[in-house]
PDB file of C-alpha atoms and ligand atoms in Angstrom:
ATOM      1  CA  UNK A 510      27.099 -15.295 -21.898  1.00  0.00           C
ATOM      2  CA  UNK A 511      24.298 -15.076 -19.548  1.00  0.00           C
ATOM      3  CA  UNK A 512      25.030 -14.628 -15.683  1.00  0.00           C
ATOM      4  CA  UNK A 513      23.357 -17.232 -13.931  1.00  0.00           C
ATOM      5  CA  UNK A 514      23.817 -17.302 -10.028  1.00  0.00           C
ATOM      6  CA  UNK A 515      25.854 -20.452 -10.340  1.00  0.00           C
ATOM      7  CA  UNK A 516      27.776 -18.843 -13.431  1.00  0.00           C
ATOM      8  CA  UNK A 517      28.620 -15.882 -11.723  1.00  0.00           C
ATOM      9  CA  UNK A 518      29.695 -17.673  -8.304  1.00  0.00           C
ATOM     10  CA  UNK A 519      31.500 -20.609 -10.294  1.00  0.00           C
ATOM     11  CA  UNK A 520      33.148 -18.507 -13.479  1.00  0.00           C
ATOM     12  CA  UNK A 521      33.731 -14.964 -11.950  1.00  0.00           C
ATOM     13  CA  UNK A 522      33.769 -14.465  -8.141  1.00  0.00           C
ATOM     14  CA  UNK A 523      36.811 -15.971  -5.749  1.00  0.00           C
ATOM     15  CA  UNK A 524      34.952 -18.059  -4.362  1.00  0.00           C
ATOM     16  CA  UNK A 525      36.895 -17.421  -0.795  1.00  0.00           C
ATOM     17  CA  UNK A 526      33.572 -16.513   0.995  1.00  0.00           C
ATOM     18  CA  UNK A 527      35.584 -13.179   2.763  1.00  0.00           C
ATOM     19  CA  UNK A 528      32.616 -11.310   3.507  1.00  0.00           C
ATOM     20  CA  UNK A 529      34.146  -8.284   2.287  1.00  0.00           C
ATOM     21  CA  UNK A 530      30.932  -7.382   0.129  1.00  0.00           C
ATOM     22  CA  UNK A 531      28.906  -7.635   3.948  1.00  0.00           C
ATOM     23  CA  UNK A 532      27.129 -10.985   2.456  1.00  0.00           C
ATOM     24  CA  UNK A 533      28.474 -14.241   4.375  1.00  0.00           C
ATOM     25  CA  UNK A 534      29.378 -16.080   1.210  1.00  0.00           C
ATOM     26  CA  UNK A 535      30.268 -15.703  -2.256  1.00  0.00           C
ATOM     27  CA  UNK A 536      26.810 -17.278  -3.476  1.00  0.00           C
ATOM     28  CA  UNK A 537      25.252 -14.984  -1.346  1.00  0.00           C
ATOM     29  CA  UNK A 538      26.464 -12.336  -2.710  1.00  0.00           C
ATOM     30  CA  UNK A 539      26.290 -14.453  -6.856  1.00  0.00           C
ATOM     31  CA  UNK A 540      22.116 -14.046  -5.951  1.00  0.00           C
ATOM     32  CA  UNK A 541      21.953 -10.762  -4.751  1.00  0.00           C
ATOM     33  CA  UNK A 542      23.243  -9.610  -8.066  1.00  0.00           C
ATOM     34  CA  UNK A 543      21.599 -11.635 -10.208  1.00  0.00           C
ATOM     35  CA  UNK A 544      18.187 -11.792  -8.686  1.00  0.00           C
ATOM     36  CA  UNK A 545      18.067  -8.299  -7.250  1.00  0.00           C
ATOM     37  CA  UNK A 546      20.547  -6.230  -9.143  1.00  0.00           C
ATOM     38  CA  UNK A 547      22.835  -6.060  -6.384  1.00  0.00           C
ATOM     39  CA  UNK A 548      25.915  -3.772  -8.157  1.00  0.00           C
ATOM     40  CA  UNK A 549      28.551  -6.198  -8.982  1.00  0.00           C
ATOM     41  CA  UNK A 550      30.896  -3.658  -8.101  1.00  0.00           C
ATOM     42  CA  UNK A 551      30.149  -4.508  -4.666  1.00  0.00           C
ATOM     43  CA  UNK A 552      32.840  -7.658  -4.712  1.00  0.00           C
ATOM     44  CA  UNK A 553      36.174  -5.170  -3.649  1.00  0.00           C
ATOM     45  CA  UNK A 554      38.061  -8.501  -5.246  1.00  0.00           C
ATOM     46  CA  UNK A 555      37.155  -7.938  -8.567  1.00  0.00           C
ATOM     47  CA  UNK A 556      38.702  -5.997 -11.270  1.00  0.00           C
ATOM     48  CA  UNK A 557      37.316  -3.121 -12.763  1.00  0.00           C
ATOM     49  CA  UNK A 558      38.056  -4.856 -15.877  1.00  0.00           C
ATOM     50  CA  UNK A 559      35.671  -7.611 -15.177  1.00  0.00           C
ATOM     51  CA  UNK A 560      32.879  -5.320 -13.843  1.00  0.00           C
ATOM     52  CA  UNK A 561      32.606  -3.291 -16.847  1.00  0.00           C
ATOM     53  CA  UNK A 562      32.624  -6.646 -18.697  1.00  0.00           C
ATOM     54  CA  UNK A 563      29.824  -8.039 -17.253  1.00  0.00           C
ATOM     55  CA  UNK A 564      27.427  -4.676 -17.042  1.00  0.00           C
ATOM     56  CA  UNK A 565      26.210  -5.022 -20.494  1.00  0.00           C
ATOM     57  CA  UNK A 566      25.484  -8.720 -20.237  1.00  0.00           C
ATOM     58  CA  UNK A 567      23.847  -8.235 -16.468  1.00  0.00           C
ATOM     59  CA  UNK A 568      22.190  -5.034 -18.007  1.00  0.00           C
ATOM     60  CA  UNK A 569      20.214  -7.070 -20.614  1.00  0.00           C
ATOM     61  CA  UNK A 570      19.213  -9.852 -18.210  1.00  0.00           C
ATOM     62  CA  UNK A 571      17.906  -7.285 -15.897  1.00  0.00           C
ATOM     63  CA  UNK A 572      15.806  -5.740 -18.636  1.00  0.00           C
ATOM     64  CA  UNK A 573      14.249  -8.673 -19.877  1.00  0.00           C
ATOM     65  CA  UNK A 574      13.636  -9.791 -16.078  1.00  0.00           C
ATOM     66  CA  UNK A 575      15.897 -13.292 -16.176  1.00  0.00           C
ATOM     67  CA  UNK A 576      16.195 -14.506 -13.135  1.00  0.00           C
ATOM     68  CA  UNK A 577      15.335 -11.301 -11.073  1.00  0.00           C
ATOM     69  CA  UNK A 578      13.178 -11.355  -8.600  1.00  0.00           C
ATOM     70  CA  UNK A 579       9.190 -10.241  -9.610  1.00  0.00           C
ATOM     71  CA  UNK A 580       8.500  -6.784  -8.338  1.00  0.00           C
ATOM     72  CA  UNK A 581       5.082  -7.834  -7.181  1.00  0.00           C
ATOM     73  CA  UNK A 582       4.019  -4.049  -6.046  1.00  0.00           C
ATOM     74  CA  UNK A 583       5.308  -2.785  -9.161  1.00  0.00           C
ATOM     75  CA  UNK A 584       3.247  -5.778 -11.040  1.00  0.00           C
ATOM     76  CA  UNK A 585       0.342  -4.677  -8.883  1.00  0.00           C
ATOM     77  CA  UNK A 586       0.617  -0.976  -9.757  1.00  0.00           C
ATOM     78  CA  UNK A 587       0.557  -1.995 -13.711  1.00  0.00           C
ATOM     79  CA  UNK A 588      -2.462  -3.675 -13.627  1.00  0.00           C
ATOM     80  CA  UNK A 589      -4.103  -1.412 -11.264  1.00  0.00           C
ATOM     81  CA  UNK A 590      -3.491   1.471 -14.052  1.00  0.00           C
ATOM     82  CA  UNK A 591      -4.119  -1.052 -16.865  1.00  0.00           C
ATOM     83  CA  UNK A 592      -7.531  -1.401 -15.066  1.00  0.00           C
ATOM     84  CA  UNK A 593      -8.408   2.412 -14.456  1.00  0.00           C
ATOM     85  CA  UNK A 594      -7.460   2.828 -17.939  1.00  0.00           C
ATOM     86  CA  UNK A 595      -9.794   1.389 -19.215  1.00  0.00           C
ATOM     87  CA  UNK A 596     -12.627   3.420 -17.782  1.00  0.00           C
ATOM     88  CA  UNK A 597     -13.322   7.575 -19.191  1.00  0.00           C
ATOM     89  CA  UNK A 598     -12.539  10.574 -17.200  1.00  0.00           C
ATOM     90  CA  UNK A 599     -16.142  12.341 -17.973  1.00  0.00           C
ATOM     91  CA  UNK A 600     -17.406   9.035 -15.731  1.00  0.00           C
ATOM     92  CA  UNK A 601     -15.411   9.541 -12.627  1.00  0.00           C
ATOM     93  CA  UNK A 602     -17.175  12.784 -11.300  1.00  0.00           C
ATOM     94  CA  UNK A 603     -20.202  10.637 -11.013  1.00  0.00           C
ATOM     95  CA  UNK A 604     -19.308   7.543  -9.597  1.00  0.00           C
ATOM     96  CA  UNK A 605     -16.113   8.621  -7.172  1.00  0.00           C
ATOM     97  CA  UNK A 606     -17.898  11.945  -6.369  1.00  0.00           C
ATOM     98  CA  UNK A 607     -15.055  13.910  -7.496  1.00  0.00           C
ATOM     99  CA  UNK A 608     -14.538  17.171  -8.732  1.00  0.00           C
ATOM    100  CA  UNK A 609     -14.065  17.710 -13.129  1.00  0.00           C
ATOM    101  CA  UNK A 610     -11.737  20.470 -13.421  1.00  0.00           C
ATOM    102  CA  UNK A 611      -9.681  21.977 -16.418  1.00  0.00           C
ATOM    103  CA  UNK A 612      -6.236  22.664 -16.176  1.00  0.00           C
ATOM    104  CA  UNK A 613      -4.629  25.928 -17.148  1.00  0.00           C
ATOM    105  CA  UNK A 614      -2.964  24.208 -20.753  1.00  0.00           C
ATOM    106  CA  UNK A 615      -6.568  23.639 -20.879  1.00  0.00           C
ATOM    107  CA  UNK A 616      -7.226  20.443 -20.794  1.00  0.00           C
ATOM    108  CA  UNK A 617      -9.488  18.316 -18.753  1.00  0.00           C
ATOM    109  CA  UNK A 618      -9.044  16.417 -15.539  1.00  0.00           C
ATOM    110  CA  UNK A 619     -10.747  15.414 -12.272  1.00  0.00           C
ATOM    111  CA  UNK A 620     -10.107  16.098  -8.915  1.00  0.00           C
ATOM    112  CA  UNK A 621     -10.071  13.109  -6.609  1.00  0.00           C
ATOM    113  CA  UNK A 622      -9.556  13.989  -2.572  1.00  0.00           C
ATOM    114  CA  UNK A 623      -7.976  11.339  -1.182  1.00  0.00           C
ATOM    115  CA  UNK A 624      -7.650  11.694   3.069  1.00  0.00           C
ATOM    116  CA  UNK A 625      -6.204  15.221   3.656  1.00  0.00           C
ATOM    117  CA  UNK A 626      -4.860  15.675   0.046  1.00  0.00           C
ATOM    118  CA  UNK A 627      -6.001  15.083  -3.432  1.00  0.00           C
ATOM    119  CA  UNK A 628      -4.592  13.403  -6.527  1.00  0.00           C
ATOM    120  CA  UNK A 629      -5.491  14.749 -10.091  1.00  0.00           C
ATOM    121  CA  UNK A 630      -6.641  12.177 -12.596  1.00  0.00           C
ATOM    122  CA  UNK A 631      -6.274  13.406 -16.594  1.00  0.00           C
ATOM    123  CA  UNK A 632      -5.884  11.392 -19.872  1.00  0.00           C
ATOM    124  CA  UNK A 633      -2.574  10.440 -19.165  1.00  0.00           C
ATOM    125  CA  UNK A 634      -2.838   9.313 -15.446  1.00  0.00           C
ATOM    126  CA  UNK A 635      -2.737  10.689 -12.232  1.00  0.00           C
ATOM    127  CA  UNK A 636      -0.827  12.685  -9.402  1.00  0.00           C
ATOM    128  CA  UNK A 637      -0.515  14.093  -6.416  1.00  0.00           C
ATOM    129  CA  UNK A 638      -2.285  17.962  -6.588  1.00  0.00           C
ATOM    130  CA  UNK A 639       0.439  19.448  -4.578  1.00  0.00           C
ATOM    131  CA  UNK A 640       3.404  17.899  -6.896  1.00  0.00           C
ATOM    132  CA  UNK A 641       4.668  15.171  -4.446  1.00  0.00           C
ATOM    133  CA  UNK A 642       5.307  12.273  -5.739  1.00  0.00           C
ATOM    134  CA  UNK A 643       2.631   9.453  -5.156  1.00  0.00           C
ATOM    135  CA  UNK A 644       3.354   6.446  -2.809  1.00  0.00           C
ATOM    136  CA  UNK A 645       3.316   3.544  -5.359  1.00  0.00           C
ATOM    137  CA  UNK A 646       0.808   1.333  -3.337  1.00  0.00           C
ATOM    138  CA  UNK A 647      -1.295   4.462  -2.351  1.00  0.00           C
ATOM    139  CA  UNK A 648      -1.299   4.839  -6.785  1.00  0.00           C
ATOM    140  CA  UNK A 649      -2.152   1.140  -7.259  1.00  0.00           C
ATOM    141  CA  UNK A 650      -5.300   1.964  -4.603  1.00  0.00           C
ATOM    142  CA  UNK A 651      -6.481   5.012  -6.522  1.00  0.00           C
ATOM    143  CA  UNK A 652      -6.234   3.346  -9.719  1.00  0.00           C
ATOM    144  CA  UNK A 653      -8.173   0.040  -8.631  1.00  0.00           C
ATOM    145  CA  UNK A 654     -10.461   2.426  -7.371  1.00  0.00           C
ATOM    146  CA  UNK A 655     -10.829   4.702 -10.382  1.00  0.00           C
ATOM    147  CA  UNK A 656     -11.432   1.020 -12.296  1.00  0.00           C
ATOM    148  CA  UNK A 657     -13.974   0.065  -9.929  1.00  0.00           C
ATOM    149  CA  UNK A 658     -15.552   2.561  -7.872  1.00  0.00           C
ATOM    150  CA  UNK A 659     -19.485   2.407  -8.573  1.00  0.00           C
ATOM    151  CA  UNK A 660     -21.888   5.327  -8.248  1.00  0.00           C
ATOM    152  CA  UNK A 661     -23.547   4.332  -5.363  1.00  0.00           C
ATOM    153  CA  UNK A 662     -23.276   6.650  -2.197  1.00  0.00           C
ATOM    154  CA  UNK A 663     -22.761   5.684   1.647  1.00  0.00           C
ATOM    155  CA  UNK A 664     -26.051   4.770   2.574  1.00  0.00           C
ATOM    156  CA  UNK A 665     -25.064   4.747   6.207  1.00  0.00           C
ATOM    157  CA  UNK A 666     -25.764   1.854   7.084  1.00  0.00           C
ATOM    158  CA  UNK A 667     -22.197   0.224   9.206  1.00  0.00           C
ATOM    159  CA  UNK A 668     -21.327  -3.528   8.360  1.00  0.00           C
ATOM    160  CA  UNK A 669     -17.715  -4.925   9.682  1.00  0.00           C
ATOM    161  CA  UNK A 670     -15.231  -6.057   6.961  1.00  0.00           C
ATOM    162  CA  UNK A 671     -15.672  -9.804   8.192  1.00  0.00           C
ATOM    163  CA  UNK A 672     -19.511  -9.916   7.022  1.00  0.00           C
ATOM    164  CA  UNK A 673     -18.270  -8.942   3.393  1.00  0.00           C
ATOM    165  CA  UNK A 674     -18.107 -11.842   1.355  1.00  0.00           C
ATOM    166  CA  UNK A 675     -14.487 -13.810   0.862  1.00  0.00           C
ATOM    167  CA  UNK A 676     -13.029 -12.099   3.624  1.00  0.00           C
ATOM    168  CA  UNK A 677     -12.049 -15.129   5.185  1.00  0.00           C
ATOM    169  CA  UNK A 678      -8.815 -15.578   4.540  1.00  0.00           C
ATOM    170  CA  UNK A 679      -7.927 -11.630   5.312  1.00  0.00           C
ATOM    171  CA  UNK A 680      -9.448 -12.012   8.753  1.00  0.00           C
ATOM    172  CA  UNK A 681      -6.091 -12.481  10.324  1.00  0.00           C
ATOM    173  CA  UNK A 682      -4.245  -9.441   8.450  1.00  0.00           C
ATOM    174  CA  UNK A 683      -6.987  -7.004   9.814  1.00  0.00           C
ATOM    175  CA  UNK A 684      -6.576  -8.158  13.546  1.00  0.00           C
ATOM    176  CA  UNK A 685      -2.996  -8.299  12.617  1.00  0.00           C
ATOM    177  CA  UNK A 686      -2.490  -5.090  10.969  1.00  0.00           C
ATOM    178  CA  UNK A 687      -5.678  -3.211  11.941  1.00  0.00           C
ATOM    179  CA  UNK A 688      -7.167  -4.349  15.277  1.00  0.00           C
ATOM    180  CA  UNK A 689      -4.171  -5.295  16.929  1.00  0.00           C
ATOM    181  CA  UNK A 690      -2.177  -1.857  16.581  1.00  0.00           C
ATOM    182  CA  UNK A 691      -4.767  -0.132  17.848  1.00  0.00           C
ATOM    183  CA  UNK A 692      -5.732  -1.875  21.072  1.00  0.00           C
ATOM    184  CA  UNK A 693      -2.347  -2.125  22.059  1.00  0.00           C
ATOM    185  CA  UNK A 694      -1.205   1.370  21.001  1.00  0.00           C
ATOM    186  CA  UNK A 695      -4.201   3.397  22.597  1.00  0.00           C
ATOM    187  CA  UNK A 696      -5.545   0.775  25.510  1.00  0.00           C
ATOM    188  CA  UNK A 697      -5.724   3.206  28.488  1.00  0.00           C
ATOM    189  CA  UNK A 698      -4.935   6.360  26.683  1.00  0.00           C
ATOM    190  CA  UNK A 699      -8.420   7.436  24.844  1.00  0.00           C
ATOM    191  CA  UNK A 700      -7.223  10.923  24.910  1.00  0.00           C
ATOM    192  CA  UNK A 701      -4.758  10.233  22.971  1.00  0.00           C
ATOM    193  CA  UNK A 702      -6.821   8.116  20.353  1.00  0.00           C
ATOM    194  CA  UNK A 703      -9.060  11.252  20.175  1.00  0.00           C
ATOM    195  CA  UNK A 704      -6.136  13.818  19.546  1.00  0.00           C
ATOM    196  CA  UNK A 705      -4.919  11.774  17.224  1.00  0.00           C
ATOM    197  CA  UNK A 706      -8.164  11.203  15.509  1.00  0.00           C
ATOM    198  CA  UNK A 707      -8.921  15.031  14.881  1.00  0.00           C
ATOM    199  CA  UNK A 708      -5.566  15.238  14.134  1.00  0.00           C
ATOM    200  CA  UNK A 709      -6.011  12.641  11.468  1.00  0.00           C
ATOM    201  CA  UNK A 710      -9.250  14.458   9.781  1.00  0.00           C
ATOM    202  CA  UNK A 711     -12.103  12.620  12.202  1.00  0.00           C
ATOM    203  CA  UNK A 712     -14.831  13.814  13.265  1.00  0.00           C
ATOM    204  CA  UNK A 713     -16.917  12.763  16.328  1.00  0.00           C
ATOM    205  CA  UNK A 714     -19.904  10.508  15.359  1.00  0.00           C
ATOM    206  CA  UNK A 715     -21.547   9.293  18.838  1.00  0.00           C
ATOM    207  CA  UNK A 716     -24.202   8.466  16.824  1.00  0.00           C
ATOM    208  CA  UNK A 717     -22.826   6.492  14.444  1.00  0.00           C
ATOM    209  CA  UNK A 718     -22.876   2.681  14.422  1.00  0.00           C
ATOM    210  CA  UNK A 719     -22.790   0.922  17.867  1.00  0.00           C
ATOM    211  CA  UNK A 720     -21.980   2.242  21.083  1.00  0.00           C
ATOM    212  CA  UNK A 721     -18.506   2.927  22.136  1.00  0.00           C
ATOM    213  CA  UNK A 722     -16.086   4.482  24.177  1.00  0.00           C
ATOM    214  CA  UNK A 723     -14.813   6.593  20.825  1.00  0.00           C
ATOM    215  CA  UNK A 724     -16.388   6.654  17.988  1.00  0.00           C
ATOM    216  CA  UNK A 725     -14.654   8.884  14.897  1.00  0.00           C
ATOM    217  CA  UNK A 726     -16.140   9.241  11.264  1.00  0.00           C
ATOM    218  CA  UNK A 727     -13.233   9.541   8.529  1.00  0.00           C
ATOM    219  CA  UNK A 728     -13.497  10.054   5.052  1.00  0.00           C
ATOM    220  CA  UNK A 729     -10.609   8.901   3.114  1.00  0.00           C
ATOM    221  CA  UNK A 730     -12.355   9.056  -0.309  1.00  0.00           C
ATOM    222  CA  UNK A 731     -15.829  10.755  -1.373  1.00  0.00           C
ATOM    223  CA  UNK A 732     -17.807   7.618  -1.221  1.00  0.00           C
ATOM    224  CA  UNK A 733     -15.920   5.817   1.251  1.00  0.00           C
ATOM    225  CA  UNK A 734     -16.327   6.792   4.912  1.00  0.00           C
ATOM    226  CA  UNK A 735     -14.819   4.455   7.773  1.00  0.00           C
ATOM    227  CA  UNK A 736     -16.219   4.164  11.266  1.00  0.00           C
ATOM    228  CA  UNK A 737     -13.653   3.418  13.948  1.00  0.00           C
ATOM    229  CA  UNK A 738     -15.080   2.542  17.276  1.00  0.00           C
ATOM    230  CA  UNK A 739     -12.484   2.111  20.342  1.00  0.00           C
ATOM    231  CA  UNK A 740     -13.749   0.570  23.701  1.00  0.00           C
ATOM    232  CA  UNK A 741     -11.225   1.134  26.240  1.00  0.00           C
ATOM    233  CA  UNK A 742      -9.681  -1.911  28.796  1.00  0.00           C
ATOM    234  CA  UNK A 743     -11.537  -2.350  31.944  1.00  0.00           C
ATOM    235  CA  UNK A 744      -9.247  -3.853  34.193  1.00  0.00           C
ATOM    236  CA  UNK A 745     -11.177  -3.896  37.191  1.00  0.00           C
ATOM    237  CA  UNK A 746     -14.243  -5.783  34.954  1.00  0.00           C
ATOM    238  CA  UNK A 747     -11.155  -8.259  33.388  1.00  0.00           C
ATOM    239  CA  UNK A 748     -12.075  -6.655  29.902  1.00  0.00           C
ATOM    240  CA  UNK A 749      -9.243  -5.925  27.494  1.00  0.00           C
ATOM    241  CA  UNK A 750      -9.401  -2.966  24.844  1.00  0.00           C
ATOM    242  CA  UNK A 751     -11.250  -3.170  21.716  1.00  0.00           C
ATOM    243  CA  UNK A 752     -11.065  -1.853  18.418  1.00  0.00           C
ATOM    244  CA  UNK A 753     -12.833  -1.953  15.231  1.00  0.00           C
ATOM    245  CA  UNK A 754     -13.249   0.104  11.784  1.00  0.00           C
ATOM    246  CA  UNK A 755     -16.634  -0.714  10.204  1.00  0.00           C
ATOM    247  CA  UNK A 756     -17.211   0.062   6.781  1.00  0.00           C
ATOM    248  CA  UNK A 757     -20.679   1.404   4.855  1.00  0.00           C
ATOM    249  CA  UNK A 758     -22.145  -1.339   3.426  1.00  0.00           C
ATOM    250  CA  UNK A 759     -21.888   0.101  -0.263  1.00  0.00           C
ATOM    251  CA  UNK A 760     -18.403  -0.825   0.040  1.00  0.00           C
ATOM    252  CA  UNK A 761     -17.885  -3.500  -2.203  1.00  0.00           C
ATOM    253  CA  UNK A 762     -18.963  -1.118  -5.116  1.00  0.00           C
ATOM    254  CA  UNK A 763     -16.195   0.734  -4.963  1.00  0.00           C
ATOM    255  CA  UNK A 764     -13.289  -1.218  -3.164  1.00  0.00           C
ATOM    256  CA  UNK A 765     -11.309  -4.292  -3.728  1.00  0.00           C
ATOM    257  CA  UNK A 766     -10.788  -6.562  -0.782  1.00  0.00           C
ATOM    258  CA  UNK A 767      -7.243  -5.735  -1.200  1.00  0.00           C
ATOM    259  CA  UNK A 768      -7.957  -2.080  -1.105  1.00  0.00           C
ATOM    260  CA  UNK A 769     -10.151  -2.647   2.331  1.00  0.00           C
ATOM    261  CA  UNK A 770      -7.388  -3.691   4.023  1.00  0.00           C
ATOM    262  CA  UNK A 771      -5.115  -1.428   2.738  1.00  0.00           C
ATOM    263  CA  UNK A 772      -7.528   1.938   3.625  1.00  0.00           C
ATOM    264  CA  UNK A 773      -8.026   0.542   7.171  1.00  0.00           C
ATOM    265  CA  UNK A 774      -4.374   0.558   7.461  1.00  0.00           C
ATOM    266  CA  UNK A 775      -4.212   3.266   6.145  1.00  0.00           C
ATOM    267  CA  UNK A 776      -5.969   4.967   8.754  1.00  0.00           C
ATOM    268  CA  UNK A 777      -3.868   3.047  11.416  1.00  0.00           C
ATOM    269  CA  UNK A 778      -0.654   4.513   9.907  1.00  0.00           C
ATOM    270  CA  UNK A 779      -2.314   8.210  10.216  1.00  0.00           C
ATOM    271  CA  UNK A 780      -3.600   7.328  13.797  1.00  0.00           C
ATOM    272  CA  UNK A 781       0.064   6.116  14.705  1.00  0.00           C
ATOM    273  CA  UNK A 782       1.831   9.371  13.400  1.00  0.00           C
ATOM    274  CA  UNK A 783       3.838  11.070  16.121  1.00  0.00           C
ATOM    275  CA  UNK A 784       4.613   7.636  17.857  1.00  0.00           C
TER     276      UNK A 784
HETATM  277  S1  LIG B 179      33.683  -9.890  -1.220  1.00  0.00           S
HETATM  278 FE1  LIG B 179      33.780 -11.089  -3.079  1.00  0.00          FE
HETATM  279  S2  LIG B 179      35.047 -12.795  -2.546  1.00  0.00           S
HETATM  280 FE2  LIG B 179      34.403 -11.903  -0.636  1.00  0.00          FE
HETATM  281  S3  LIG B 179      32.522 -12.996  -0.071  1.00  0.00           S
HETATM  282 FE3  LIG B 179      31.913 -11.234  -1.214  1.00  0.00          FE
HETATM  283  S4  LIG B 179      31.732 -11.967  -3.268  1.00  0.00           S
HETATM  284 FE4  LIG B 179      32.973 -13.456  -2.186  1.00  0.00          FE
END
């Protein structure tokens, strides 16, 4: 018998909504299980009997992903390695300006730095050099950018992410997630921007791009620099903080719209550590 929600509320539970399980009714509770594998167990008003019952049956819906929610990062991460599968290891050294390497078993593999660490890419995927375990949508980045990063270095040359075609609709997620954070955490504290951004692996780059208050060079991947320029509040002129992270305008050889975003927030999480 499969365990719909309804099923399971209507054939199994109480029904007395006692909010003993911490959800505020019984069908609360009926979709938690079903659609996110809440443990049945978690009902103290059922019988062990009936628990142990139902796991195989819940087991084998779970598996075959009835009525569960869609992981969409884990989707994201399979495709992302489906992608970079596609594409050779000998390839890689040239186009992501990493490092080939062999391993001590001997075989081969290529050294990727990614921001202050480095993730080793071999025939049968990648991971983190210094054995931690890799942040599932820092993997899905790496891969999409093992599938697509092109050859192509930084020329130099600074364009901001909403002059790169079909931005549009990600406009409001970088002031959201980007801009935003960073005006309001470091308005009126520089100083602490630039701590931060040596802290973070910047390095000062006056000359870089427009004029600003700070400007800080970071280099998350080989051929993937970011720019961010700061240009502290000015009360006494009625000017407010400003913030932005330009990127070289080779970008779109080697990231993903998706992955834009993601680096640039990226570097707001690292500029935010110690908050
Ligand atoms: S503890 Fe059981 S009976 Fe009480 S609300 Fe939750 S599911 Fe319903």
């Amino acid at each position: 018998m499969a365990l719909s929600v309804v099923s399971l509320y209507r054939d199994v539970l109480p029904r007395t909504n006692c909010r003993d399980c911490g959800f505020s009714t019984c069908m609360a509770f009926a979709a938690a299980v079903v659609a996110d594998q809440h443990p049945l167990s978690g009902c103290p008003h059922l019988s062990r009997e009936t628990v142990e019952r139902l796991a195989p049956e819940l087991a084998a819906q779970y598996a075959d992903h009835r009525w569960t929610r869609r992981d969409m990062q884990q989707d994201a991460l399979v495709y992302a390695r489906e992608r970079a599968a596609k594409t050779g290891l000998t390839d890689l050294p040239g186009r992501l300006g990493a490092e080939p390497m062999t391993l001590p078993d001997g075989s081969a593999a290529v050294r990727l730095p990614f921001w202050d660490k480095a993730v080793l890419i071999t025939e049968k995927g990648m991971t983190a050099e210094d054995g931690s375990e890799l942040p599932r949508l820092s993997a899905t980045f790496l891969y999409n950018h093992l599938a697509q990063g092109g050859s192509r270095p930084p020329t130099g040359k600074w364009i901001g992410f909403e002059s790169i075609k079909n931005t549009v609709s990600k406009q409001k997620s970088m002031q959201a997630h980007v801009v935003s954070p960073l005006v309001k955490r470091f308005s009126g504290r520089v100083g602490l921007l630039k701590e931060r951004a040596l802290k973070a692996g910047g390095v000062e780059a006056a000359g870089e791009g427009p004029t600003a208050d700070l400007s800080f060079l970071f280099r998350p991947l080989p051929r993937v620099p970011l720019l961010l320029l700061f240009w502290d509040a000015a009360p006494e002129d009625g000017m407010e903080a400003e913030a932005k992270v330009l990127l070289d305008e080779t970008i779109t050889e080697h990231l993903d719209i998706e992955s834009m975003l993601f680096l640039c927030e990226n570097l707001v999480e690292r500029l935010s550590a110690g908050d």
